[in-house]
Coordinates of N, CA and C in Angstrom, one line a residue:
Chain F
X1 N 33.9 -39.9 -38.3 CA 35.0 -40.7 -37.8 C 35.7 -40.0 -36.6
X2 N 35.8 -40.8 -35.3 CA 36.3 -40.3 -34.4 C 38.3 -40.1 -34.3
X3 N 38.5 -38.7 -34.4 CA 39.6 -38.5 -34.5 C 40.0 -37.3 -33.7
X4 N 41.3 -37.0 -33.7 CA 41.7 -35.4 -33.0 C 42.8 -35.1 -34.3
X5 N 42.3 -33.7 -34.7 CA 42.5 -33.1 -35.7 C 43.3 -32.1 -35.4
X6 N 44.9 -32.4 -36.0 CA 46.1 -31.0 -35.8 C 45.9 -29.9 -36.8
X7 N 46.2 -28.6 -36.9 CA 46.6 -27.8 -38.2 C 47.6 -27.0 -37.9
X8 N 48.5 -26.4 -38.8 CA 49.0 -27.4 -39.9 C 49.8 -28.3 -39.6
X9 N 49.8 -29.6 -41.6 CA 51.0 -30.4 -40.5 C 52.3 -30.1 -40.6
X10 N 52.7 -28.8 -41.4 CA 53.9 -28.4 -41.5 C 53.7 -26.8 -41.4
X11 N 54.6 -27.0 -40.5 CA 55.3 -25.2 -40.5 C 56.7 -24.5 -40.4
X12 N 56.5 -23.5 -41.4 CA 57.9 -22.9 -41.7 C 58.3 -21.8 -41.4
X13 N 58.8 -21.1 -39.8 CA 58.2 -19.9 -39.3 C 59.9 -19.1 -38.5
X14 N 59.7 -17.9 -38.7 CA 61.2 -17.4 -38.1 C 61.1 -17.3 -36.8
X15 N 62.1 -17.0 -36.5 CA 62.7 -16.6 -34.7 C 61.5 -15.3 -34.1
X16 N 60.9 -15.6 -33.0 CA 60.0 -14.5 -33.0 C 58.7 -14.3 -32.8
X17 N 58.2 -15.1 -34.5 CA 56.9 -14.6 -35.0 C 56.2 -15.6 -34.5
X18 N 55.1 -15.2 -33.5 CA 54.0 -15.9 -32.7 C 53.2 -16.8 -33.7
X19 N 53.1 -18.1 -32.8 CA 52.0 -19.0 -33.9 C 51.2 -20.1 -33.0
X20 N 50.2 -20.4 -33.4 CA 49.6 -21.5 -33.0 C 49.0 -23.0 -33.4
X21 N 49.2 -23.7 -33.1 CA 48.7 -24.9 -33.9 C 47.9 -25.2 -33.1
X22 N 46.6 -25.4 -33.8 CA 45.4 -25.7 -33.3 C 45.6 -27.4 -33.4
X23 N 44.4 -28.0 -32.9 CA 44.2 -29.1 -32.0 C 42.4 -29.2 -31.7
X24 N 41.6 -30.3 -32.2 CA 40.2 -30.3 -32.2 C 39.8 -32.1 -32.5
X25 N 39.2 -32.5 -31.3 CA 38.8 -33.7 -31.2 C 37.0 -33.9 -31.0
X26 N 36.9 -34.5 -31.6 CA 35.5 -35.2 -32.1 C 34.7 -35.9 -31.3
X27 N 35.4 -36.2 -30.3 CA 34.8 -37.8 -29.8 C 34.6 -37.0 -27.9
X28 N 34.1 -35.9 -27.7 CA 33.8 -35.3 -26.3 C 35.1 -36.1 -25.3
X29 N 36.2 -35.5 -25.7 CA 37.4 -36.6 -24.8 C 37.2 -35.1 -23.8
X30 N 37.7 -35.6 -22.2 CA 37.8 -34.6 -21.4 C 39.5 -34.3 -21.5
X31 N 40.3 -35.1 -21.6 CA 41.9 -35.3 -21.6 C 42.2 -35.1 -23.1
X32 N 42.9 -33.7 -22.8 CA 43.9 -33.3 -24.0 C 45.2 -33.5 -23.2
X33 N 46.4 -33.3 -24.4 CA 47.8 -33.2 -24.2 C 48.2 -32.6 -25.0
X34 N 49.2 -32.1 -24.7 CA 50.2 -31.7 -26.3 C 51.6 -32.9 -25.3
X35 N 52.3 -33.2 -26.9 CA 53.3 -33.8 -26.7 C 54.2 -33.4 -27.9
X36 N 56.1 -33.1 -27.2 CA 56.6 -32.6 -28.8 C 57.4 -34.5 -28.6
X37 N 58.2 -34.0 -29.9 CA 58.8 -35.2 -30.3 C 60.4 -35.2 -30.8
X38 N 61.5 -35.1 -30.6 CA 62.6 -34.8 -30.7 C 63.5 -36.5 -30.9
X39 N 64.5 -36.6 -32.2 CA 65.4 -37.4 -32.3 C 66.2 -37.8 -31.0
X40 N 65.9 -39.7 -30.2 CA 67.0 -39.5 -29.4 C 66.0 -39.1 -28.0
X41 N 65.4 -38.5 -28.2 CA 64.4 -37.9 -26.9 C 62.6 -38.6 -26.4
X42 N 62.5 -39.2 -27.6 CA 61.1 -39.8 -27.2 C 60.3 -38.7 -27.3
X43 N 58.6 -39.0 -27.1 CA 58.3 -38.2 -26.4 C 57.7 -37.4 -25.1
X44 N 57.7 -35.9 -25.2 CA 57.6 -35.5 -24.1 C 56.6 -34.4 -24.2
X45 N 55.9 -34.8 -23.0 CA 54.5 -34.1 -22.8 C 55.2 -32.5 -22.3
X46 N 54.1 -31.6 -23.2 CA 54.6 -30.5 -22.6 C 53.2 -29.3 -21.7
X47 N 52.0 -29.7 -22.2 CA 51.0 -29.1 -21.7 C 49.7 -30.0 -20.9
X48 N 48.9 -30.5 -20.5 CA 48.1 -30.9 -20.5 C 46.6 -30.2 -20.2
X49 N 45.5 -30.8 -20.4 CA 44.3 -30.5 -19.9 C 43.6 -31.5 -19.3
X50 N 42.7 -31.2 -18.3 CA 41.9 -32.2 -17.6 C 40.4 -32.1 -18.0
X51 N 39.9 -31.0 -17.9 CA 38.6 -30.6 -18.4 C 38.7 -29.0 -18.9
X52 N 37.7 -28.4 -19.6 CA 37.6 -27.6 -19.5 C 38.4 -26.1 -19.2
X53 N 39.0 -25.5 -19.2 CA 39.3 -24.2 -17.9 C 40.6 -25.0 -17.4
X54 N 40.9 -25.8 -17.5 CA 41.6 -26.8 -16.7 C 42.9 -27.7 -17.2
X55 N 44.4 -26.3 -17.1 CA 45.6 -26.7 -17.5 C 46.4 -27.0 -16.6
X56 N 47.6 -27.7 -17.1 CA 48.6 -28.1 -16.2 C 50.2 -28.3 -16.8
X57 N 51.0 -27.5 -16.5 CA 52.6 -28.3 -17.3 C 52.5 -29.6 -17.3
X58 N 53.7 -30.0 -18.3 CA 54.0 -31.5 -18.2 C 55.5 -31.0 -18.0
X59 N 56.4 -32.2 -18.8 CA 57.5 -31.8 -18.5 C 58.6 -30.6 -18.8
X60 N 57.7 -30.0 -20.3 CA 59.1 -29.3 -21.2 C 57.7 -28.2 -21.6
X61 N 57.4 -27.3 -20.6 CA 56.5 -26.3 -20.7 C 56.7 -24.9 -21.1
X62 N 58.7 -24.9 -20.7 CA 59.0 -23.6 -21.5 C 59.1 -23.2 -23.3
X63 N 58.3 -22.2 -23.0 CA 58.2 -21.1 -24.5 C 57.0 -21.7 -24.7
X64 N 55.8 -22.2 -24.6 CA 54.5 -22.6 -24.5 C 53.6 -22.4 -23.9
X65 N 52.3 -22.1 -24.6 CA 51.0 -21.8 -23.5 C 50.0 -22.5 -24.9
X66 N 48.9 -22.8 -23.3 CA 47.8 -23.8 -23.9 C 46.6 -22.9 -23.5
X67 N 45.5 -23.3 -24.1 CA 43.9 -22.8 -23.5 C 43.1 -23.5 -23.7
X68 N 41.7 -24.1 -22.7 CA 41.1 -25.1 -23.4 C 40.0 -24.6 -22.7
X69 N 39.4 -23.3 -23.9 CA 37.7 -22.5 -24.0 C 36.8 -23.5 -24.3
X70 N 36.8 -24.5 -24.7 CA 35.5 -25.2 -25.4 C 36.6 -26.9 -25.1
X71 N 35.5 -28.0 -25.0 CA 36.3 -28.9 -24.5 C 36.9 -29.8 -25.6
X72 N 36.6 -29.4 -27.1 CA 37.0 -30.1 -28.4 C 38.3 -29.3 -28.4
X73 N 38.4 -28.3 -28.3 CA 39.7 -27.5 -28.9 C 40.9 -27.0 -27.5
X74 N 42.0 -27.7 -28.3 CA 43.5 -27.3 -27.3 C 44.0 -26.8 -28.0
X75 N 44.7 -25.7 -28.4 CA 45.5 -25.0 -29.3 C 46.7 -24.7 -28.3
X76 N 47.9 -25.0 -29.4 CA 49.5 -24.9 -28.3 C 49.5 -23.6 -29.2
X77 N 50.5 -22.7 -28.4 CA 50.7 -21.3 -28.7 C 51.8 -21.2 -28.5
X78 N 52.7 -20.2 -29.2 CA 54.3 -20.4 -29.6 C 54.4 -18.7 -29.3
X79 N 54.4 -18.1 -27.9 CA 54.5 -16.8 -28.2 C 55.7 -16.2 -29.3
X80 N 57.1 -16.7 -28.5 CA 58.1 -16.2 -29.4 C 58.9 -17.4 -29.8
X81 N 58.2 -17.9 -30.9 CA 59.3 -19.3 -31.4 C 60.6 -18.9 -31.5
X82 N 61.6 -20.1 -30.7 CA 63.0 -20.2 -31.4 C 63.4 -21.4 -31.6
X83 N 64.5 -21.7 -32.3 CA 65.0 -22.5 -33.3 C 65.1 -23.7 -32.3
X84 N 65.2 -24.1 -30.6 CA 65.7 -25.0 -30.2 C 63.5 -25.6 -29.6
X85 N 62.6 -24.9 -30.8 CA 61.3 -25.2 -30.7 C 61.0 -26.2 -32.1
X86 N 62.4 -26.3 -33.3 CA 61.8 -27.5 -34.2 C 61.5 -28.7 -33.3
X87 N 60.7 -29.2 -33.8 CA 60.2 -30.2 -33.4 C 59.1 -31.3 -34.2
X88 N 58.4 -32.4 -33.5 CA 57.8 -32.7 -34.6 C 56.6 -32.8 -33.4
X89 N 55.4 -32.5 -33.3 CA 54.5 -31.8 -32.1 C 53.1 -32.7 -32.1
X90 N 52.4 -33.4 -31.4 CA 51.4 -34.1 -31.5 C 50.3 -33.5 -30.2
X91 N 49.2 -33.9 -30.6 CA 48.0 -33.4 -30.0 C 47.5 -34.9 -29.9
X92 N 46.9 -35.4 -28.4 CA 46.4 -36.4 -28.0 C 45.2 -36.2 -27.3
X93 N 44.4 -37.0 -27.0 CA 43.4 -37.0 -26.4 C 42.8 -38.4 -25.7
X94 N 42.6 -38.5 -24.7 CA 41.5 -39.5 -24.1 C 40.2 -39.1 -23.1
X95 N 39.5 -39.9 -22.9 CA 38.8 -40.1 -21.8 C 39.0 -39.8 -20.9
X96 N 39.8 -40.1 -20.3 CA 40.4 -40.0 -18.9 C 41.7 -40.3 -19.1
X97 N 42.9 -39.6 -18.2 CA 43.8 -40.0 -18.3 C 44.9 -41.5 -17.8
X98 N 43.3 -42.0 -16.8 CA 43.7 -43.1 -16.6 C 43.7 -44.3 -17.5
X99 N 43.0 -43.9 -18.9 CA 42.7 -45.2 -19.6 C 43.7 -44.8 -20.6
X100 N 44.4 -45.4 -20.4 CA 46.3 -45.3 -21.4 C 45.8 -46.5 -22.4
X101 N 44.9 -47.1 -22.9 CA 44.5 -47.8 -24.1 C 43.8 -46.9 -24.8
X102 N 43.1 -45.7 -24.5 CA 42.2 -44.6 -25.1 C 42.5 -43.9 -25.8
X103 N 44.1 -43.4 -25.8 CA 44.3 -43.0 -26.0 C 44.4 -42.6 -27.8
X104 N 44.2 -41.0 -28.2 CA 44.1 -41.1 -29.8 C 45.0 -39.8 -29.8
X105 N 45.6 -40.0 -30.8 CA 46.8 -39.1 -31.2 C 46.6 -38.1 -32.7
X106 N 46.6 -37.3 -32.8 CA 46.7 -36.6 -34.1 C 47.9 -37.0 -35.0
X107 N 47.4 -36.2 -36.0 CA 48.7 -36.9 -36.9 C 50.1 -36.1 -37.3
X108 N 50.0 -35.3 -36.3 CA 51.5 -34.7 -35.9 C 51.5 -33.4 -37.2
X109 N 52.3 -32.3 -36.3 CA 53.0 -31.0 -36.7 C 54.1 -30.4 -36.6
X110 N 54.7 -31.0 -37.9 CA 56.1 -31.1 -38.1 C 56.5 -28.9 -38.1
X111 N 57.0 -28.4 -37.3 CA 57.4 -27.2 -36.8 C 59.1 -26.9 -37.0
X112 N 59.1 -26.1 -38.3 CA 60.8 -25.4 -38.3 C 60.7 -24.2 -38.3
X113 N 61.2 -23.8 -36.8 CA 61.6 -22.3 -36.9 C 63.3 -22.1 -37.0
X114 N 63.2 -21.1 -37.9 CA 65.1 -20.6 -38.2 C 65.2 -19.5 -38.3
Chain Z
X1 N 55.8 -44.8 -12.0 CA 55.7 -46.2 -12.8 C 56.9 -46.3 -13.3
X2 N 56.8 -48.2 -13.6 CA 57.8 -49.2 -13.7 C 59.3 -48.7 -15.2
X3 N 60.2 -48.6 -15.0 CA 60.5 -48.3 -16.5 C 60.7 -49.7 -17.1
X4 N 60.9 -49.4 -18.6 CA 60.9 -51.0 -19.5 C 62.5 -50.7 -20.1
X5 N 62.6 -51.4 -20.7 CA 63.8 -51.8 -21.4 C 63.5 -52.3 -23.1
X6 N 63.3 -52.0 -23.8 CA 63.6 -53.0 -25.3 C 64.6 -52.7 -26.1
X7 N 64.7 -53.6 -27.0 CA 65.8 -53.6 -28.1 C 65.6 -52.4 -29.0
X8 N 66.7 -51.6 -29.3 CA 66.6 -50.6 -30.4 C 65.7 -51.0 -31.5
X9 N 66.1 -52.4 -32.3 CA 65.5 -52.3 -33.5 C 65.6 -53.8 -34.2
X10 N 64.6 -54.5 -34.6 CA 64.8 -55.8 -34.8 C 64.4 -55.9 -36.3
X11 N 64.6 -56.7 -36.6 CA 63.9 -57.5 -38.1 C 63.2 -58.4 -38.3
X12 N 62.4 -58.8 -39.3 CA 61.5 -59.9 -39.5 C 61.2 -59.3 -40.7
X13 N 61.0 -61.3 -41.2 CA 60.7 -61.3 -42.9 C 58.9 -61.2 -43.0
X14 N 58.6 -61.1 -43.7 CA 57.3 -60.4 -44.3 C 56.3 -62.3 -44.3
X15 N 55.4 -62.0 -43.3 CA 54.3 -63.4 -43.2 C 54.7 -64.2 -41.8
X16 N 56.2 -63.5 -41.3 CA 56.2 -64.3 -40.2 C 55.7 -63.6 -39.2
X17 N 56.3 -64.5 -37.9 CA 55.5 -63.8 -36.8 C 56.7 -62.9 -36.0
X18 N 56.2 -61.8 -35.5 CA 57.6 -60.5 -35.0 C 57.2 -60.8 -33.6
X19 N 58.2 -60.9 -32.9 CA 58.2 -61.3 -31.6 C 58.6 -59.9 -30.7
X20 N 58.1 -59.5 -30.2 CA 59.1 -58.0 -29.5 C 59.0 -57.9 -28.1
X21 N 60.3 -57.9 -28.0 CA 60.3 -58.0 -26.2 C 60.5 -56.7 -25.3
X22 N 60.2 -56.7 -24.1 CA 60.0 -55.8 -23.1 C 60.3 -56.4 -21.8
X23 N 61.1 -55.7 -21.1 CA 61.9 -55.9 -19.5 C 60.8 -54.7 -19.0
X24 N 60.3 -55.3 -17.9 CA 59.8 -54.0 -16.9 C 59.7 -54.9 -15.5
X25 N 61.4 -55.3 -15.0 CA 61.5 -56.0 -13.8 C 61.1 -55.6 -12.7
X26 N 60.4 -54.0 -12.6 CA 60.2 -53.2 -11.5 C 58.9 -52.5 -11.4
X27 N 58.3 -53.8 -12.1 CA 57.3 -53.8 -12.1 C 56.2 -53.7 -11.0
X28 N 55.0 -52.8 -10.5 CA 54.2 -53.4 -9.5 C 53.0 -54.3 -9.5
X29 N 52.2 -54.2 -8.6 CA 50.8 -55.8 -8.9 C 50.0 -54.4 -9.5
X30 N 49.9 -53.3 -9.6 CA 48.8 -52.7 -10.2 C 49.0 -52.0 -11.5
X31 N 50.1 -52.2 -12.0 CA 50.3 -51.5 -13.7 C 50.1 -52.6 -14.4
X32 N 49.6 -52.3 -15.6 CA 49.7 -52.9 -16.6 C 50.8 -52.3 -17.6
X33 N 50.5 -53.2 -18.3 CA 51.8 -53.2 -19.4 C 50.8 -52.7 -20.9
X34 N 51.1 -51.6 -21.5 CA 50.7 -51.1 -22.8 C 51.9 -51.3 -24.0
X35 N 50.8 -51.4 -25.2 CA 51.6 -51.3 -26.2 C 51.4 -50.5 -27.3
X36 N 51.9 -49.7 -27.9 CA 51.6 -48.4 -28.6 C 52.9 -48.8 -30.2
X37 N 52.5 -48.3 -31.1 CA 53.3 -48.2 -32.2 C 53.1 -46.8 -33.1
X38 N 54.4 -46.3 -33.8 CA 54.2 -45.4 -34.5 C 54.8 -45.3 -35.9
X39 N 53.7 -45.5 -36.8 CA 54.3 -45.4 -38.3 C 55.1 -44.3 -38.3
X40 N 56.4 -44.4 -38.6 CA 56.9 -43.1 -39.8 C 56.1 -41.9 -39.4
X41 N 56.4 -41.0 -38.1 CA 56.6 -39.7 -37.8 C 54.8 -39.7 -37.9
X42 N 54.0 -40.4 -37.8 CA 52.5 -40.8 -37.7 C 52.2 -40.8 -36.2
X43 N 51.4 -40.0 -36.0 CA 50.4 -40.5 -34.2 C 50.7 -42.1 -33.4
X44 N 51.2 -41.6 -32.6 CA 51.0 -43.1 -31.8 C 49.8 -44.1 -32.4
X45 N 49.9 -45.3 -31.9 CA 48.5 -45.8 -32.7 C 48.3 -46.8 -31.0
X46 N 47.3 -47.4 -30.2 CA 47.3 -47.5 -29.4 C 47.3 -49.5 -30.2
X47 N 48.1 -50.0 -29.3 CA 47.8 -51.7 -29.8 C 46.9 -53.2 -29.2
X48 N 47.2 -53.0 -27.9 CA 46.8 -53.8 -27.0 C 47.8 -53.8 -25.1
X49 N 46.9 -53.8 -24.3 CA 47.2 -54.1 -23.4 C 46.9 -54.8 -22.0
X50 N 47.7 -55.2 -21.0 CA 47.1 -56.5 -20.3 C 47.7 -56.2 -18.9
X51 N 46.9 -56.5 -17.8 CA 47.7 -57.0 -16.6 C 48.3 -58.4 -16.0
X52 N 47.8 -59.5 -16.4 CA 48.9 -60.8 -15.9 C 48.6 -61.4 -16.7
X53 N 46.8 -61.6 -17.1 CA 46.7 -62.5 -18.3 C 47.6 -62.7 -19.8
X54 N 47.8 -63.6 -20.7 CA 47.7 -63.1 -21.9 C 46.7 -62.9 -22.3
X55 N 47.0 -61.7 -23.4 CA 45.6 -60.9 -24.5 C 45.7 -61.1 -25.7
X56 N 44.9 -61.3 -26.5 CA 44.7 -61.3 -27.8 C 43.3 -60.2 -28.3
X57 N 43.9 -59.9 -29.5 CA 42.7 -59.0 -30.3 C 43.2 -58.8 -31.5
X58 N 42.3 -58.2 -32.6 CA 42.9 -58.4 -34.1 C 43.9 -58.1 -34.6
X59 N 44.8 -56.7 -33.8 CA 46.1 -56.5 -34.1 C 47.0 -57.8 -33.5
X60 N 47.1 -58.1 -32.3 CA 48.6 -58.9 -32.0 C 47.9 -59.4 -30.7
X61 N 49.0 -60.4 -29.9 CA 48.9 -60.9 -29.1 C 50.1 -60.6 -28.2
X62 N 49.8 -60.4 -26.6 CA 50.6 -59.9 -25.2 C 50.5 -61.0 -24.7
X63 N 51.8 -61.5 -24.6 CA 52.5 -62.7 -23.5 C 53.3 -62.0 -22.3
X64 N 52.7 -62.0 -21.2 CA 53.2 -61.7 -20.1 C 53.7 -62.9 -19.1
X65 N 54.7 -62.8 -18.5 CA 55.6 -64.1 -18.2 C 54.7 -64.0 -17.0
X66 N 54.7 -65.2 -16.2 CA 54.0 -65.6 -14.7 C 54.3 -64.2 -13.6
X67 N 56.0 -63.8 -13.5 CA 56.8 -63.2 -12.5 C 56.5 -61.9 -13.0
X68 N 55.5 -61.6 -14.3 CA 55.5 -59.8 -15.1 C 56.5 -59.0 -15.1
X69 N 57.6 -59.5 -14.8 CA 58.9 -59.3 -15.5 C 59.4 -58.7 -17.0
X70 N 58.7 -59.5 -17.0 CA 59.0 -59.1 -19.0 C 57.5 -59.4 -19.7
X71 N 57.5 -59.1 -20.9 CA 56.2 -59.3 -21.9 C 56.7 -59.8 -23.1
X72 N 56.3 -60.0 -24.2 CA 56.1 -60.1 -25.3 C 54.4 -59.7 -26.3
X73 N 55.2 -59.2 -27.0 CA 54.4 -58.6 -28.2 C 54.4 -59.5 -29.2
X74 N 53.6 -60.4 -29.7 CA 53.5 -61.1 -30.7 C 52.5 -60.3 -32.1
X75 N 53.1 -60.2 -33.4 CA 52.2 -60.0 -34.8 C 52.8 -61.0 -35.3
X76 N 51.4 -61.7 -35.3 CA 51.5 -62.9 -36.0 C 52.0 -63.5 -37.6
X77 N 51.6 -62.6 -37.6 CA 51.9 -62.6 -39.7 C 52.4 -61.4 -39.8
X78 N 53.1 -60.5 -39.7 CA 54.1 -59.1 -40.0 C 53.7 -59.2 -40.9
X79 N 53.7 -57.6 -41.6 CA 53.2 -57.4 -43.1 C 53.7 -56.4 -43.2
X80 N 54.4 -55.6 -44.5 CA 55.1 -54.3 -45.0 C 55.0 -53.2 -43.8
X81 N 53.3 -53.3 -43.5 CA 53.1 -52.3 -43.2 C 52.8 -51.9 -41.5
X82 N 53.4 -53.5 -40.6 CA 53.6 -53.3 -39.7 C 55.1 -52.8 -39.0
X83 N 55.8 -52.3 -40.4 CA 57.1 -51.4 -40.5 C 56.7 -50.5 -38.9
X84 N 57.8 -50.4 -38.6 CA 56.9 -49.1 -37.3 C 58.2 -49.2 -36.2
X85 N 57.7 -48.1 -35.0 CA 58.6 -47.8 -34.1 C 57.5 -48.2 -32.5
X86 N 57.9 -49.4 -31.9 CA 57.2 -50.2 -30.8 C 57.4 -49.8 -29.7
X87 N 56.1 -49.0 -29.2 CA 56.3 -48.9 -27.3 C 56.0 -50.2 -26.8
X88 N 57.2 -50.0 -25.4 CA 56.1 -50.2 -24.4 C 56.1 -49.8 -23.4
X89 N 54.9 -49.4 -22.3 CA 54.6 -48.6 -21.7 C 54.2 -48.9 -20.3
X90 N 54.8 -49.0 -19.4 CA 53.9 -49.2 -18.1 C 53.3 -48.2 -16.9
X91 N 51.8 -48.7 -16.6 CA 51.3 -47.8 -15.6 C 50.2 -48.1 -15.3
X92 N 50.0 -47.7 -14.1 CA 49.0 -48.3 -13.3 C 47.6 -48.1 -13.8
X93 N 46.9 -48.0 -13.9 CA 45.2 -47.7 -14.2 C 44.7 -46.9 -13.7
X94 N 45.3 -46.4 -12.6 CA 43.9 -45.3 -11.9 C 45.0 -44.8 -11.3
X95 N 45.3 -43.8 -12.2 CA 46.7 -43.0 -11.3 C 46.2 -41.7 -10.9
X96 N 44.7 -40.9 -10.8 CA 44.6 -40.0 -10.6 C 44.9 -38.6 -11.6
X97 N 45.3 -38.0 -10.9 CA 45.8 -37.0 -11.6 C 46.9 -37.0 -13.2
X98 N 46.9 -35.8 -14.1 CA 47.8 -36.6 -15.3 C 48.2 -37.6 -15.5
X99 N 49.5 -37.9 -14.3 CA 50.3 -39.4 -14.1 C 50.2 -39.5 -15.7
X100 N 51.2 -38.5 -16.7 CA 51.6 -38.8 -18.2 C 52.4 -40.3 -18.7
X101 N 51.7 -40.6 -19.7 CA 52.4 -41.6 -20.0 C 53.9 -41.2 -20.3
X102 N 54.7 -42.3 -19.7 CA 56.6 -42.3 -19.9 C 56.6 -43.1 -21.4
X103 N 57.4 -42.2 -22.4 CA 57.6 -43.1 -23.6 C 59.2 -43.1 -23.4
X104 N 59.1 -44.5 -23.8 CA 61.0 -44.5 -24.2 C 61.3 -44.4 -25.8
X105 N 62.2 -45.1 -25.7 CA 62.8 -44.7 -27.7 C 61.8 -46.1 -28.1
X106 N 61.8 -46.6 -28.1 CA 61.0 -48.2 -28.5 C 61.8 -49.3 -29.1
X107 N 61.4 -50.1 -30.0 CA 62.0 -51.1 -30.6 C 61.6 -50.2 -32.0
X108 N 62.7 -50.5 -33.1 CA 61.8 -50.3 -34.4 C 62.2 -51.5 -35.1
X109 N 61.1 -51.9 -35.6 CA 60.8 -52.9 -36.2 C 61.1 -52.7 -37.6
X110 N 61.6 -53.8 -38.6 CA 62.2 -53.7 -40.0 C 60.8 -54.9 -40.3
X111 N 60.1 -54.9 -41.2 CA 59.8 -56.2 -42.0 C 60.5 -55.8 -43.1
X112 N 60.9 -56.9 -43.8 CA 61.1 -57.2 -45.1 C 60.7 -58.1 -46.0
X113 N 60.8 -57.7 -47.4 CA 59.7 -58.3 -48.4 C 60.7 -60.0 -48.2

């Protein structure tokens, strides 16, 4: 089944302690994203990839780093989480980023740091 | 790209048809108009979308006015489980580079039994 696969969907983590939520899609997409998701705020893209080797900010890039070694896997990285990083965090993927119907979304990683 | 306008949040009884509207008066001749829904803190789900014509496909039907001004989202038969929180989304098709999709708050939709 073609999907993009978050881990985990919940996390419970203090001020500080580094983490990552992995991100892995199925379907050879060249276009990853991370997007978080906040009450009131919509969402907002915070990393993207184009191919390979190949990052870029989006809007809300602080306290965040991405890497994209292999073209299934985008893992967002939390060097030093803090509490204004709860969020509820989705991994997306398409084709191209021009085809905005392509788009496929994981099923979200709900993140409390306190 | 264009911004939209919708209603915070509407209702509809369970078998009818949910009508959901979208303003994107600032609109240009090269975006199309998307439409995206999200269960209950669930992944976007991608629904259908069009440039002037209206569209139909198994989920719902896109009524785009003559002037593409506005749109409509029609589900024809609403069911429990088209409960959800409704984009909509405008942008051009070949934007190049990122060019991230803009999400607003959406419409959220109530069916009821």
């Amino acid at each position: 089944e073609a999907q993009v696969t978050q881990n985990p969907r919940y996390l419970i983590t203090v001020t500080g302690k580094k983490l990552t939520v992995t991100c892995s899609q199925n379907m050879n997409h060249e276009y990853m994203s991370w997007y978080r998701q906040d009450p009131g705020l919509g969402l907002r893209q915070i990393y993207y990839s184009m191919n390979v080797e190949v990052t870029d900010k989006g809007d809300v890039p602080e306290g965040y780093k991405v890497s994209r070694k292999e073209k299934r896997n985008f893992p967002l990285i939390l060097e030093s989480p803090s509490p204004n990083q709860t969020s509820l965090y989705f991994c997306a993927s398409s084709l191209s980023p021009n085809r905005v119907y392509g788009y496929t979304f994981g099923s979200g990683t709900r993140l409390t740091v306190v | 790209d264009a911004k939209t306008t919708q209603p915070t949040s509407m209702d509809c009884a369970e078998g009818r048809a949910a009508n959901l509207p979208c303003n994107h008066s600032t609109i240009s001749g090269n975006e199309y108009v998307y439409w995206y829904r999200q269960i209950h803190s669930q992944g976007p789900q991608y629904i259908i979308h069009g440039l002037k014509n209206n569209e139909t496909n198994e989920m719902a039907s896109l009524i785009i006015t003559e002037d593409r001004k506005s749109s409509t989202l029609i589900l024809p038969h609403a069911t429990l489980r088209d409960t959800a929180v409704y984009y909509c989304i405008v942008r051009v098709s070949n934007a190049g580079n990122n060019r991230k999709l803009i999400w607003g708050l959406g419409t959220s939709l109530a069916v009821n039994p």
